[in-house]
Every structure is written in C-alpha cells, then in structure tokens.
C-alpha cells in the first residue's frame, strides 16, 4: 500500500544535508574518527544545581499531572521575573506561554496566524524552521529576507516589498551567521512591522551565549514592540538543556493567546517538573549579569572560538570573532557543499551554508561545541586539507 503525502509536505524543500549525513555515516562505519563541528548542541553539561533540581522535581509525585496549556503560573512568574532582571522589561503573566523548547513555538505560531498564500518574511540564511516547519507547513509562502555580509548580516527593510506579508521572523544573535545587532536595528524592525501591520516573531535563543562583554538585547526593550512582537527563548542553550525541551514565548497578548490556542489542541504544555526546574534555573540570575556557571561556560566557549578563528585565519579563511552564539560563519571561497565534502575527507564535519538558504552559498558554518583538544585536532586536519 502507498500513501500520498499532503501537498504541503511535498512543498518542503529537498533536505540538502542528506548526502552529507550519508557520507558521515559511511565514514563512521569505516571507523574514521570524525570530529563534528556541525552540531548546534552544547557538549558541556547542565550546571549541577539544574541536574539536582531535575532529580528532586521528577521525584515529586505531584509533578506528573498535565500542565496548563499556557504553562504553570509559577513558571510564568519566573519568566516575567527574568525579563525584569535581565532586560528591565515589564511583562504580565498572561503575556507568557510555556513551550516544549522554542522550536515548537516558532513553528506553531504559524498555525495561529498564517493563512494559505500569506507571505512570511524569513531571513536567508536562517534556521530552517521559519520557512519550513512554520510557513510551508501552514500553506504560506516564504519570502527571503536576505542577510548579506556587506550589511553585517542584518536585514535591509527598505528593500522589502511588504505587500501581502503577514508575519516575519528575525533572529539575533543569529544562527547561522553569528551576527549580533544593536537596539537601532531592533527599532527599525519594530517600526517596519508596525508600519506594515506585520507580526514580528523574534527568536532570541542565543541571548545568553555571549562574549567579550556583549549583552544581547530583547526586542521587547524597544518602545512599541509589545504592539507587534512575540519573542521566543528557551533554557536549551543558556543552561545546556537542549534535550529537556523547555522554553517560552513572551510578548503581545493576542499573539500569545493565538499560540496558546494552537498548543491547547496539540500538547498539554511541558512536563510540570521541567517547568519547576526552569523556575530554579531562571532564579540563578540575580540581576542583568549572567550567573557564575554561565560566565564560566561562556569563557570556555570563548577560548574555543579564539582557537578556531585564529587557526582558520592562518589557513586563509578569515572571519571576525563572533560576539555571541557558538557558531563561526566564514566565506569558504567557493561551493559550500564541495568545501564541506573536502573536510569530511579529512574527518571533519562542518555545515555547508547553502543548507540554510540560497544566500548561504559560499559560506560554511562551524560550531565550537567540542573540547579544545578536538578543535585543535580538527584545525590540524583542515590545515592539511588546504
Ligand atoms: C536560531 C535557533 N532558534 C531556536 C532553536 C531551537 O531551540 P530549542 O527548541 O531547543 O529552544 C535553535 C536550535 O538550534 C536555533 O538555532
């Protein structure tokens, strides 16, 4: 028996990484010691207090019932408290929804607001969920918002035809380019959204993974943002908890209500015990600055970043040291897929930029989610290949 996929599934673009994954699996089967600089998943563990909290909260028998679709009220209170401490932004509890990681929210917001044929501005290159998991799976039309090196990988709103655009995604600190923005760009984004009646979905998943004193802003710090914006964040990267699936969206009440309505038909909120762990984790912030464990975490990442940037520079691939995220995005001076395959031949996995969108062609993304020694070894192999 064969079943026909729904048209929207057929509209999903071909999975460009399939061939890379096939080669990687072949190499592993041959016993090649592959160093992966391609995964956006921290290798460092969650802080001990989070692991202890997970044990305690999972052991509490009261924490195993359904949650509320919008999330437990103490969780939402912790999120509003965190926004006040971290960004000095005042949010009410009904302007927060708990998520099973921010990816789910970024995808489900589309189901609440995108009608068939609506245009959705998606940065290019970008995290593929905006164009695929959200727009295409909601029968919308993704419209590329090019992020170009000459603009510091920031969008040029003046070049956008905003007609028919219902919603747009923005993400800074950015995956895959690692670009950051200041409040001036965020102000432009809010004004553009307001002038054109566009829903602004701001993905701030990397707000806490920052270096050299940089502090990433929230879109909600911008005057008027609450009229048009919803911001997504999670504990995944901040607390090295990617597998625990706990995140949140905050912002405009109507947007939060729409997302909550979708979720109430699909899931029943994150497990209560993970929400309680998140309450403890967010409470580790006593002010705007990162708590001690996160400072240490970011210093480890920063050292790795410096090693990778310096060594790639010596080999002839220059890039600026990113102020945030655990990604390097550099010009590979040619076909990104061919470049990544050449690296695989020496046992290093990196991600070809074209996999993040047409504008990603000519670039490669490397992650520094490997111990320093492995990164040093990868650099030696890369130097050998070029
Ligand atoms: C830009 C960006 N947004 C969101 C996510 C989703 O993270 P999570 O669902 O774990 O919160 C990721 C994960 O890699 C990401 O890179």
mmCIF file of C-alpha atoms and ligand atoms in Angstrom:
data_model
loop_
_atom_site.group_PDB
_atom_site.id
_atom_site.type_symbol
_atom_site.label_atom_id
_atom_site.label_comp_id
_atom_site.label_asym_id
_atom_site.label_seq_id
_atom_site.Cartn_x
_atom_site.Cartn_y
_atom_site.Cartn_z
ATOM 1 C CA UNK A 1 0.000 0.000 0.000
ATOM 2 C CA UNK A 2 1.257 3.518 -0.680
ATOM 3 C CA UNK A 3 0.025 6.745 0.828
ATOM 4 C CA UNK A 4 0.267 10.127 -0.780
ATOM 5 C CA UNK A 5 1.910 12.806 1.311
ATOM 6 C CA UNK A 6 -0.071 16.007 1.797
ATOM 7 C CA UNK A 7 0.805 18.728 -0.717
ATOM 8 C CA UNK A 8 2.441 20.821 2.000
ATOM 9 C CA UNK A 9 4.858 18.009 2.763
ATOM 10 C CA UNK A 10 5.703 17.758 -0.913
ATOM 11 C CA UNK A 11 6.390 21.505 -0.925
ATOM 12 C CA UNK A 12 9.136 21.169 1.705
ATOM 13 C CA UNK A 13 12.499 21.786 0.026
ATOM 14 C CA UNK A 14 14.851 18.841 -0.523
ATOM 15 C CA UNK A 15 16.874 18.003 2.550
ATOM 16 C CA UNK A 16 20.288 19.258 1.478
ATOM 17 C CA UNK A 17 22.138 17.660 4.340
ATOM 18 C CA UNK A 18 21.017 14.120 3.427
ATOM 19 C CA UNK A 19 24.060 13.456 1.257
ATOM 20 C CA UNK A 20 26.387 14.869 3.916
ATOM 21 C CA UNK A 21 24.796 12.652 6.547
ATOM 22 C CA UNK A 22 25.185 9.621 4.294
ATOM 23 C CA UNK A 23 28.917 10.305 3.845
ATOM 24 C CA UNK A 24 29.306 10.934 7.593
ATOM 25 C CA UNK A 25 27.658 7.600 8.410
ATOM 26 C CA UNK A 26 29.853 5.798 5.885
ATOM 27 C CA UNK A 27 32.977 7.342 7.419
ATOM 28 C CA UNK A 28 31.878 6.355 10.909
ATOM 29 C CA UNK A 29 31.154 2.783 9.728
ATOM 30 C CA UNK A 30 34.694 2.685 8.283
ATOM 31 C CA UNK A 31 35.978 3.570 11.759
ATOM 32 C CA UNK A 32 37.023 7.150 10.851
ATOM 33 C CA UNK A 33 37.382 9.325 13.945
ATOM 34 C CA UNK A 34 35.071 12.075 12.743
ATOM 35 C CA UNK A 35 35.228 15.435 14.544
ATOM 36 C CA UNK A 36 31.833 17.067 14.367
ATOM 37 C CA UNK A 37 31.877 20.839 14.079
ATOM 38 C CA UNK A 38 28.386 20.711 12.662
ATOM 39 C CA UNK A 39 26.064 20.207 15.610
ATOM 40 C CA UNK A 40 24.339 23.114 17.352
ATOM 41 C CA UNK A 41 24.054 21.189 20.578
ATOM 42 C CA UNK A 42 26.309 22.070 23.529
ATOM 43 C CA UNK A 43 28.772 19.367 24.597
ATOM 44 C CA UNK A 44 29.023 20.940 28.069
ATOM 45 C CA UNK A 45 26.672 19.587 30.757
ATOM 46 C CA UNK A 46 23.915 21.488 32.550
ATOM 47 C CA UNK A 47 25.080 23.057 35.837
ATOM 48 C CA UNK A 48 24.969 20.694 38.815
ATOM 49 C CA UNK A 49 22.156 22.645 40.501
ATOM 50 C CA UNK A 50 19.970 22.032 37.442
ATOM 51 C CA UNK A 51 20.731 18.295 37.449
ATOM 52 C CA UNK A 52 19.911 18.173 41.185
ATOM 53 C CA UNK A 53 16.694 20.119 40.603
ATOM 54 C CA UNK A 54 15.695 17.699 37.824
ATOM 55 C CA UNK A 55 16.143 14.762 40.218
ATOM 56 C CA UNK A 56 14.187 16.471 43.003
ATOM 57 C CA UNK A 57 11.347 17.717 40.838
ATOM 58 C CA UNK A 58 10.960 14.414 38.966
ATOM 59 C CA UNK A 59 10.883 12.617 42.342
ATOM 60 C CA UNK A 60 7.950 14.749 43.488
ATOM 61 C CA UNK A 61 4.821 12.755 42.676
ATOM 62 C CA UNK A 62 2.768 15.949 42.439
ATOM 63 C CA UNK A 63 4.738 16.948 39.351
ATOM 64 C CA UNK A 64 3.425 14.278 36.984
ATOM 65 C CA UNK A 65 -0.024 15.534 36.044
ATOM 66 C CA UNK A 66 -0.951 17.521 32.944
ATOM 67 C CA UNK A 67 0.204 21.092 32.968
ATOM 68 C CA UNK A 68 -1.916 24.034 31.829
ATOM 69 C CA UNK A 69 -1.557 24.725 28.102
ATOM 70 C CA UNK A 70 -0.172 28.164 28.842
ATOM 71 C CA UNK A 71 2.206 26.759 31.490
ATOM 72 C CA UNK A 72 2.224 26.698 35.300
ATOM 73 C CA UNK A 73 1.730 30.071 36.932
ATOM 74 C CA UNK A 74 4.984 29.824 38.932
ATOM 75 C CA UNK A 75 6.835 29.135 35.677
ATOM 76 C CA UNK A 76 5.261 32.161 34.012
ATOM 77 C CA UNK A 77 6.062 34.252 37.090
ATOM 78 C CA UNK A 78 9.699 33.115 36.861
ATOM 79 C CA UNK A 79 9.828 34.156 33.208
ATOM 80 C CA UNK A 80 8.361 37.607 33.930
ATOM 81 C CA UNK A 81 10.854 37.951 36.814
ATOM 82 C CA UNK A 82 13.710 37.005 34.486
ATOM 83 C CA UNK A 83 12.657 39.579 31.884
ATOM 84 C CA UNK A 84 12.639 42.250 34.553
ATOM 85 C CA UNK A 85 16.070 41.266 35.918
ATOM 86 C CA UNK A 86 17.759 40.562 32.626
ATOM 87 C CA UNK A 87 16.209 43.139 30.255
ATOM 88 C CA UNK A 88 14.371 45.516 32.604
ATOM 89 C CA UNK A 89 11.175 44.719 30.702
ATOM 90 C CA UNK A 90 7.808 44.500 32.476
ATOM 91 C CA UNK A 91 5.638 41.613 31.301
ATOM 92 C CA UNK A 92 2.462 40.225 32.789
ATOM 93 C CA UNK A 93 1.943 36.524 33.384
ATOM 94 C CA UNK A 94 -0.741 36.324 30.694
ATOM 95 C CA UNK A 95 1.828 37.598 28.207
ATOM 96 C CA UNK A 96 3.866 34.392 28.629
ATOM 97 C CA UNK A 97 3.361 30.868 27.285
ATOM 98 C CA UNK A 98 5.486 27.834 28.208
ATOM 99 C CA UNK A 99 6.926 25.897 25.264
ATOM 100 C CA UNK A 100 8.364 22.461 24.663
ATOM 101 C CA UNK A 101 11.542 24.239 23.536
ATOM 102 C CA UNK A 102 11.406 27.358 21.407
ATOM 103 C CA UNK A 103 11.411 25.398 18.106
ATOM 104 C CA UNK A 104 7.892 24.176 18.747
ATOM 105 C CA UNK A 105 6.652 27.729 19.408
ATOM 106 C CA UNK A 106 8.405 29.152 16.341
ATOM 107 C CA UNK A 107 6.618 26.521 14.249
ATOM 108 C CA UNK A 108 3.212 26.644 15.986
ATOM 109 C CA UNK A 109 2.858 30.436 15.862
ATOM 110 C CA UNK A 110 2.350 29.963 12.115
ATOM 111 C CA UNK A 111 -0.674 27.754 12.691
ATOM 112 C CA UNK A 112 -2.314 30.554 14.648
ATOM 113 C CA UNK A 113 -1.765 33.349 12.118
ATOM 114 C CA UNK A 114 -0.712 32.200 8.639
ATOM 115 C CA UNK A 115 -3.472 31.673 6.070
ATOM 116 C CA UNK A 116 -2.838 29.865 2.784
ATOM 117 C CA UNK A 117 -0.882 32.135 0.463
ATOM 118 C CA UNK A 118 0.171 34.633 3.150
ATOM 119 C CA UNK A 119 3.704 35.850 2.672
ATOM 120 C CA UNK A 120 6.140 35.265 5.515
ATOM 121 C CA UNK A 121 9.483 37.029 5.605
ATOM 122 C CA UNK A 122 12.192 34.542 6.525
ATOM 123 C CA UNK A 123 15.829 35.562 6.835
ATOM 124 C CA UNK A 124 18.144 33.878 4.328
ATOM 125 C CA UNK A 125 20.308 32.173 5.532
ATOM 126 C CA UNK A 126 18.334 31.029 8.571
ATOM 127 C CA UNK A 127 17.285 28.344 10.973
ATOM 128 C CA UNK A 128 15.055 26.286 8.620
ATOM 129 C CA UNK A 129 12.055 26.110 10.976
ATOM 130 C CA UNK A 130 10.805 29.584 9.956
ATOM 131 C CA UNK A 131 10.392 28.756 6.259
ATOM 132 C CA UNK A 132 9.666 25.047 6.535
ATOM 133 C CA UNK A 133 8.268 23.997 9.927
ATOM 134 C CA UNK A 134 6.135 27.115 10.134
ATOM 135 C CA UNK A 135 5.425 28.781 6.770
ATOM 136 C CA UNK A 136 5.309 25.884 4.316
ATOM 137 C CA UNK A 137 3.564 23.542 6.741
ATOM 138 C CA UNK A 138 0.912 26.258 7.182
ATOM 139 C CA UNK A 139 0.485 26.659 3.401
ATOM 140 C CA UNK A 140 2.092 30.093 3.500
ATOM 141 C CA UNK A 141 4.704 31.418 1.101
ATOM 142 C CA UNK A 142 8.203 32.027 2.448
ATOM 143 C CA UNK A 143 9.754 35.237 1.119
ATOM 144 C CA UNK A 144 13.506 35.534 1.562
ATOM 145 C CA UNK A 145 14.861 38.400 3.643
ATOM 146 C CA UNK A 146 18.497 38.330 2.515
ATOM 147 C CA UNK A 147 21.174 38.710 5.173
ATOM 148 C CA UNK A 148 24.277 39.947 3.390
ATOM 149 C CA UNK A 149 27.842 40.277 4.594
ATOM 150 C CA UNK A 150 28.015 43.907 3.397
ATOM 151 C CA UNK A 151 25.141 44.749 5.791
ATOM 152 C CA UNK A 152 26.676 42.822 8.678
ATOM 153 C CA UNK A 153 24.078 40.085 8.047
ATOM 154 C CA UNK A 154 21.308 42.489 9.051
ATOM 155 C CA UNK A 155 18.125 42.826 7.015
ATOM 156 C CA UNK A 156 17.620 45.746 4.669
ATOM 157 C CA UNK A 157 13.976 46.620 5.335
ATOM 158 C CA UNK A 158 13.970 49.324 2.675
ATOM 159 C CA UNK A 159 14.493 46.666 0.004
ATOM 160 C CA UNK A 160 11.476 44.622 1.142
ATOM 161 C CA UNK A 161 8.142 44.542 -0.643
ATOM 162 C CA UNK A 162 5.887 44.335 2.397
ATOM 163 C CA UNK A 163 2.626 43.802 0.471
ATOM 164 C CA UNK A 164 0.951 40.508 1.413
ATOM 165 C CA UNK A 165 3.422 39.964 4.278
ATOM 166 C CA UNK A 166 1.593 38.764 7.371
ATOM 167 C CA UNK A 167 4.449 37.716 9.589
ATOM 168 C CA UNK A 168 8.222 37.877 9.761
ATOM 169 C CA UNK A 169 10.960 36.100 11.639
ATOM 170 C CA UNK A 170 14.136 37.658 12.951
ATOM 171 C CA UNK A 171 16.882 36.011 14.950
ATOM 172 C CA UNK A 172 19.773 37.734 16.731
ATOM 173 C CA UNK A 173 22.243 36.591 17.975
ATOM 174 C CA UNK A 174 21.934 34.774 14.690
ATOM 175 C CA UNK A 175 22.190 31.188 13.622
ATOM 176 C CA UNK A 176 23.992 30.505 11.295
ATOM 177 C CA UNK A 177 25.876 33.809 10.737
ATOM 178 C CA UNK A 178 26.571 34.522 14.458
ATOM 179 C CA UNK A 179 25.765 38.186 13.724
ATOM 180 C CA UNK A 180 24.501 40.402 16.522
ATOM 181 C CA UNK A 181 22.505 43.607 16.386
ATOM 182 C CA UNK A 182 22.150 46.715 18.459
ATOM 183 C CA UNK A 183 18.914 48.349 19.512
ATOM 184 C CA UNK A 184 18.923 50.635 16.450
ATOM 185 C CA UNK A 185 18.319 47.644 14.173
ATOM 186 C CA UNK A 186 15.649 46.316 16.515
ATOM 187 C CA UNK A 187 13.943 49.711 16.480
ATOM 188 C CA UNK A 188 13.933 49.652 12.666
ATOM 189 C CA UNK A 189 12.414 46.169 12.776
ATOM 190 C CA UNK A 190 9.625 47.235 15.133
ATOM 191 C CA UNK A 191 8.871 50.332 13.060
ATOM 192 C CA UNK A 192 8.826 48.282 9.847
ATOM 193 C CA UNK A 193 6.465 45.764 11.451
ATOM 194 C CA UNK A 194 4.171 48.485 12.784
ATOM 195 C CA UNK A 195 4.112 50.472 9.537
ATOM 196 C CA UNK A 196 3.128 47.379 7.570
ATOM 197 C CA UNK A 197 0.928 45.579 10.089
ATOM 198 C CA UNK A 198 3.302 42.600 10.282
ATOM 199 C CA UNK A 199 3.633 40.150 13.169
ATOM 200 C CA UNK A 200 7.242 40.177 14.368
ATOM 201 C CA UNK A 201 8.488 36.820 15.670
ATOM 202 C CA UNK A 202 11.832 37.396 17.349
ATOM 203 C CA UNK A 203 13.979 34.348 18.061
ATOM 204 C CA UNK A 204 16.341 35.133 20.939
ATOM 205 C CA UNK A 205 17.518 31.555 21.620
ATOM 206 C CA UNK A 206 21.180 32.645 21.904
ATOM 207 C CA UNK A 207 20.668 35.757 24.039
ATOM 208 C CA UNK A 208 22.818 34.362 26.861
ATOM 209 C CA UNK A 209 25.676 32.814 24.862
ATOM 210 C CA UNK A 210 27.760 35.959 24.514
ATOM 211 C CA UNK A 211 31.425 37.019 24.725
ATOM 212 C CA UNK A 212 33.721 39.982 25.278
ATOM 213 C CA UNK A 213 31.157 41.779 27.448
ATOM 214 C CA UNK A 214 28.450 41.859 24.757
ATOM 215 C CA UNK A 215 24.882 41.713 26.107
ATOM 216 C CA UNK A 216 22.172 40.736 23.663
ATOM 217 C CA UNK A 217 19.018 42.868 23.831
ATOM 218 C CA UNK A 218 15.430 41.691 23.834
ATOM 219 C CA UNK A 219 13.114 43.040 21.119
ATOM 220 C CA UNK A 220 10.725 43.875 23.962
ATOM 221 C CA UNK A 221 13.151 46.563 25.166
ATOM 222 C CA UNK A 222 12.084 48.600 22.144
ATOM 223 C CA UNK A 223 9.219 51.066 22.672
ATOM 224 C CA UNK A 224 6.076 49.828 20.936
ATOM 225 C CA UNK A 225 7.367 46.259 20.464
ATOM 226 C CA UNK A 226 4.552 44.862 22.614
ATOM 227 C CA UNK A 227 2.126 46.023 19.905
ATOM 228 C CA UNK A 228 3.585 43.723 17.238
ATOM 229 C CA UNK A 229 6.162 41.323 18.647
ATOM 230 C CA UNK A 230 6.453 37.943 20.267
ATOM 231 C CA UNK A 231 9.868 36.792 21.483
ATOM 232 C CA UNK A 232 10.988 33.168 21.771
ATOM 233 C CA UNK A 233 13.667 31.923 24.122
ATOM 234 C CA UNK A 234 14.486 28.735 25.957
ATOM 235 C CA UNK A 235 16.696 27.127 28.536
ATOM 236 C CA UNK A 236 18.288 24.925 25.856
ATOM 237 C CA UNK A 237 21.443 26.904 25.163
ATOM 238 C CA UNK A 238 21.596 29.011 28.324
ATOM 239 C CA UNK A 239 21.589 26.036 30.684
ATOM 240 C CA UNK A 240 22.815 23.298 28.282
ATOM 241 C CA UNK A 241 19.399 21.641 28.476
ATOM 242 C CA UNK A 242 18.572 21.052 24.803
ATOM 243 C CA UNK A 243 17.087 17.612 25.439
ATOM 244 C CA UNK A 244 14.880 18.704 28.332
ATOM 245 C CA UNK A 245 12.646 20.721 25.994
ATOM 246 C CA UNK A 246 11.674 23.742 27.998
ATOM 247 C CA UNK A 247 11.235 27.204 26.552
ATOM 248 C CA UNK A 248 8.859 30.138 26.451
ATOM 249 C CA UNK A 249 7.360 32.884 24.338
ATOM 250 C CA UNK A 250 6.569 36.348 25.674
ATOM 251 C CA UNK A 251 5.050 39.445 24.163
ATOM 252 C CA UNK A 252 1.888 40.786 22.595
ATOM 253 C CA UNK A 253 -1.134 39.303 24.374
ATOM 254 C CA UNK A 254 -3.078 38.470 21.191
ATOM 255 C CA UNK A 255 -0.073 36.627 19.747
ATOM 256 C CA UNK A 256 0.420 34.693 22.996
ATOM 257 C CA UNK A 257 -3.294 33.837 23.051
ATOM 258 C CA UNK A 258 -3.175 32.575 19.452
ATOM 259 C CA UNK A 259 -0.157 30.396 20.130
ATOM 260 C CA UNK A 260 -1.743 29.061 23.327
ATOM 261 C CA UNK A 261 -4.951 28.204 21.431
ATOM 262 C CA UNK A 262 -2.953 26.136 18.911
ATOM 263 C CA UNK A 263 -1.000 24.415 21.658
ATOM 264 C CA UNK A 264 -4.093 23.559 23.664
ATOM 265 C CA UNK A 265 -5.261 21.487 20.670
ATOM 266 C CA UNK A 266 -1.907 19.745 20.262
ATOM 267 C CA UNK A 267 0.021 19.372 23.516
ATOM 268 C CA UNK A 268 -0.588 19.960 27.177
ATOM 269 C CA UNK A 269 2.423 22.088 27.983
ATOM 270 C CA UNK A 270 5.904 20.987 29.059
ATOM 271 C CA UNK A 271 6.129 18.479 31.935
ATOM 272 C CA UNK A 272 5.457 20.194 35.240
ATOM 273 C CA UNK A 273 8.778 19.017 36.665
ATOM 274 C CA UNK A 274 10.781 20.652 33.864
ATOM 275 C CA UNK A 275 8.861 23.878 34.433
ATOM 276 C CA UNK A 276 9.770 23.730 38.123
ATOM 277 C CA UNK A 277 13.428 23.131 37.219
ATOM 278 C CA UNK A 278 13.241 26.143 34.905
ATOM 279 C CA UNK A 279 11.920 28.249 37.798
ATOM 280 C CA UNK A 280 15.055 27.350 39.800
ATOM 281 C CA UNK A 281 17.345 27.839 36.803
ATOM 282 C CA UNK A 282 15.992 31.305 35.964
ATOM 283 C CA UNK A 283 16.235 32.255 39.641
ATOM 284 C CA UNK A 284 20.035 31.856 39.358
ATOM 285 C CA UNK A 285 20.041 35.298 37.726
ATOM 286 C CA UNK A 286 20.222 37.846 40.494
ATOM 287 C CA UNK A 287 20.473 40.833 38.149
ATOM 288 C CA UNK A 288 21.162 41.570 34.486
ATOM 289 C CA UNK A 289 24.501 39.749 34.519
ATOM 290 C CA UNK A 290 25.000 36.065 33.783
ATOM 291 C CA UNK A 291 25.196 33.782 36.828
ATOM 292 C CA UNK A 292 28.626 32.340 37.693
ATOM 293 C CA UNK A 293 28.243 28.982 35.950
ATOM 294 C CA UNK A 294 27.214 30.709 32.711
ATOM 295 C CA UNK A 295 30.155 33.100 32.873
ATOM 296 C CA UNK A 296 32.464 30.072 33.137
ATOM 297 C CA UNK A 297 30.604 28.274 30.360
ATOM 298 C CA UNK A 298 30.921 31.254 28.027
ATOM 299 C CA UNK A 299 34.635 31.626 28.843
ATOM 300 C CA UNK A 300 35.209 28.024 27.767
ATOM 301 C CA UNK A 301 33.332 28.680 24.525
ATOM 302 C CA UNK A 302 35.218 31.942 24.007
ATOM 303 C CA UNK A 303 38.600 30.184 24.255
ATOM 304 C CA UNK A 304 37.483 27.634 21.694
ATOM 305 C CA UNK A 305 36.171 30.405 19.443
ATOM 306 C CA UNK A 306 39.550 32.174 19.573
ATOM 307 C CA UNK A 307 41.430 28.983 18.742
ATOM 308 C CA UNK A 308 39.193 28.237 15.771
ATOM 309 C CA UNK A 309 39.141 31.813 14.408
ATOM 310 C CA UNK A 310 42.921 32.241 14.783
ATOM 311 C CA UNK A 311 43.754 28.927 13.160
ATOM 312 C CA UNK A 312 41.313 29.321 10.288
ATOM 313 C CA UNK A 313 42.757 32.801 9.722
ATOM 314 C CA UNK A 314 46.262 31.340 9.383
ATOM 315 C CA UNK A 315 44.986 28.837 6.816
ATOM 316 C CA UNK A 316 43.455 31.684 4.805
ATOM 317 C CA UNK A 317 39.828 31.659 5.927
ATOM 318 C CA UNK A 318 39.349 34.859 7.841
ATOM 319 C CA UNK A 319 36.330 35.752 9.916
ATOM 320 C CA UNK A 320 35.612 38.115 12.751
ATOM 321 C CA UNK A 321 35.340 36.728 16.246
ATOM 322 C CA UNK A 322 31.587 36.465 16.848
ATOM 323 C CA UNK A 323 30.254 38.228 19.928
ATOM 324 C CA UNK A 324 27.635 35.550 20.523
ATOM 325 C CA UNK A 325 26.412 32.014 19.700
ATOM 326 C CA UNK A 326 28.690 29.005 19.310
ATOM 327 C CA UNK A 327 28.913 29.315 15.524
ATOM 328 C CA UNK A 328 31.534 30.536 13.096
ATOM 329 C CA UNK A 329 30.348 31.604 9.671
ATOM 330 C CA UNK A 330 33.066 32.132 7.122
ATOM 331 C CA UNK A 331 33.499 32.633 3.412
ATOM 332 C CA UNK A 332 34.813 29.357 2.004
ATOM 333 C CA UNK A 333 35.634 30.993 -1.338
ATOM 334 C CA UNK A 334 33.603 28.607 -3.452
ATOM 335 C CA UNK A 335 30.967 25.906 -3.448
ATOM 336 C CA UNK A 336 29.992 25.254 0.173
ATOM 337 C CA UNK A 337 28.916 21.654 -0.366
ATOM 338 C CA UNK A 338 32.215 20.794 -2.127
ATOM 339 C CA UNK A 339 34.109 22.509 0.711
ATOM 340 C CA UNK A 340 32.252 20.525 3.377
ATOM 341 C CA UNK A 341 32.844 17.271 1.486
ATOM 342 C CA UNK A 342 36.555 18.039 1.284
ATOM 343 C CA UNK A 343 36.580 18.499 5.071
ATOM 344 C CA UNK A 344 34.776 15.194 5.526
ATOM 345 C CA UNK A 345 37.615 13.517 3.635
ATOM 346 C CA UNK A 346 39.943 14.571 6.458
ATOM 347 C CA UNK A 347 37.442 13.599 9.147
ATOM 348 C CA UNK A 348 35.906 16.996 9.998
ATOM 349 C CA UNK A 349 32.171 17.634 9.723
ATOM 350 C CA UNK A 350 31.031 21.225 9.066
ATOM 351 C CA UNK A 351 27.770 22.557 7.621
ATOM 352 C CA UNK A 352 27.596 23.941 4.059
ATOM 353 C CA UNK A 353 25.984 27.371 4.118
ATOM 354 C CA UNK A 354 23.641 26.607 1.223
ATOM 355 C CA UNK A 355 21.712 24.320 3.590
ATOM 356 C CA UNK A 356 20.482 27.476 5.376
ATOM 357 C CA UNK A 357 19.217 29.167 2.207
ATOM 358 C CA UNK A 358 20.413 30.385 -1.190
ATOM 359 C CA UNK A 359 22.178 33.385 0.360
ATOM 360 C CA UNK A 360 24.210 30.975 2.493
ATOM 361 C CA UNK A 361 26.031 29.671 -0.573
ATOM 362 C CA UNK A 362 29.771 30.387 -0.439
ATOM 363 C CA UNK A 363 29.817 30.108 3.359
ATOM 364 C CA UNK A 364 30.392 27.349 5.857
ATOM 365 C CA UNK A 365 29.181 27.116 9.444
ATOM 366 C CA UNK A 366 31.349 25.545 12.124
ATOM 367 C CA UNK A 367 30.309 25.058 15.719
ATOM 368 C CA UNK A 368 32.626 25.125 18.691
ATOM 369 C CA UNK A 369 30.703 22.609 20.733
ATOM 370 C CA UNK A 370 33.714 20.287 21.026
ATOM 371 C CA UNK A 371 36.514 20.274 23.609
ATOM 372 C CA UNK A 372 39.534 22.458 22.806
ATOM 373 C CA UNK A 373 41.773 19.473 22.051
ATOM 374 C CA UNK A 374 39.326 18.179 19.454
ATOM 375 C CA UNK A 375 39.047 21.630 17.881
ATOM 376 C CA UNK A 376 42.871 21.832 17.753
ATOM 377 C CA UNK A 377 42.972 18.412 16.101
ATOM 378 C CA UNK A 378 40.258 19.482 13.630
ATOM 379 C CA UNK A 379 42.278 22.611 12.791
ATOM 380 C CA UNK A 380 45.359 20.485 12.032
ATOM 381 C CA UNK A 381 43.324 18.311 9.729
ATOM 382 C CA UNK A 382 41.810 21.345 7.987
ATOM 383 C CA UNK A 383 45.280 22.876 7.536
ATOM 384 C CA UNK A 384 46.401 19.583 5.969
ATOM 385 C CA UNK A 385 43.480 19.630 3.544
ATOM 386 C CA UNK A 386 44.262 23.148 2.262
HETATM 387 C C1 LIG B 1 18.123 30.000 15.973
HETATM 388 C C2 LIG B 1 17.516 28.910 16.783
HETATM 389 N N1 LIG B 1 16.304 29.095 17.298
HETATM 390 C C3 LIG B 1 15.695 28.155 18.021
HETATM 391 C C4 LIG B 1 16.308 26.945 18.241
HETATM 392 C C5 LIG B 1 15.519 25.900 19.000
HETATM 393 O O1 LIG B 1 15.987 25.659 20.235
HETATM 394 P P1 LIG B 1 15.064 24.945 21.325
HETATM 395 O O2 LIG B 1 13.865 24.375 20.623
HETATM 396 O O3 LIG B 1 15.924 23.881 21.887
HETATM 397 O O4 LIG B 1 14.683 26.003 22.289
HETATM 398 C C6 LIG B 1 17.581 26.699 17.734
HETATM 399 C C7 LIG B 1 18.229 25.398 17.949
HETATM 400 O O5 LIG B 1 19.281 25.096 17.478
HETATM 401 C C8 LIG B 1 18.194 27.703 16.973
HETATM 402 O O6 LIG B 1 19.408 27.553 16.441
#
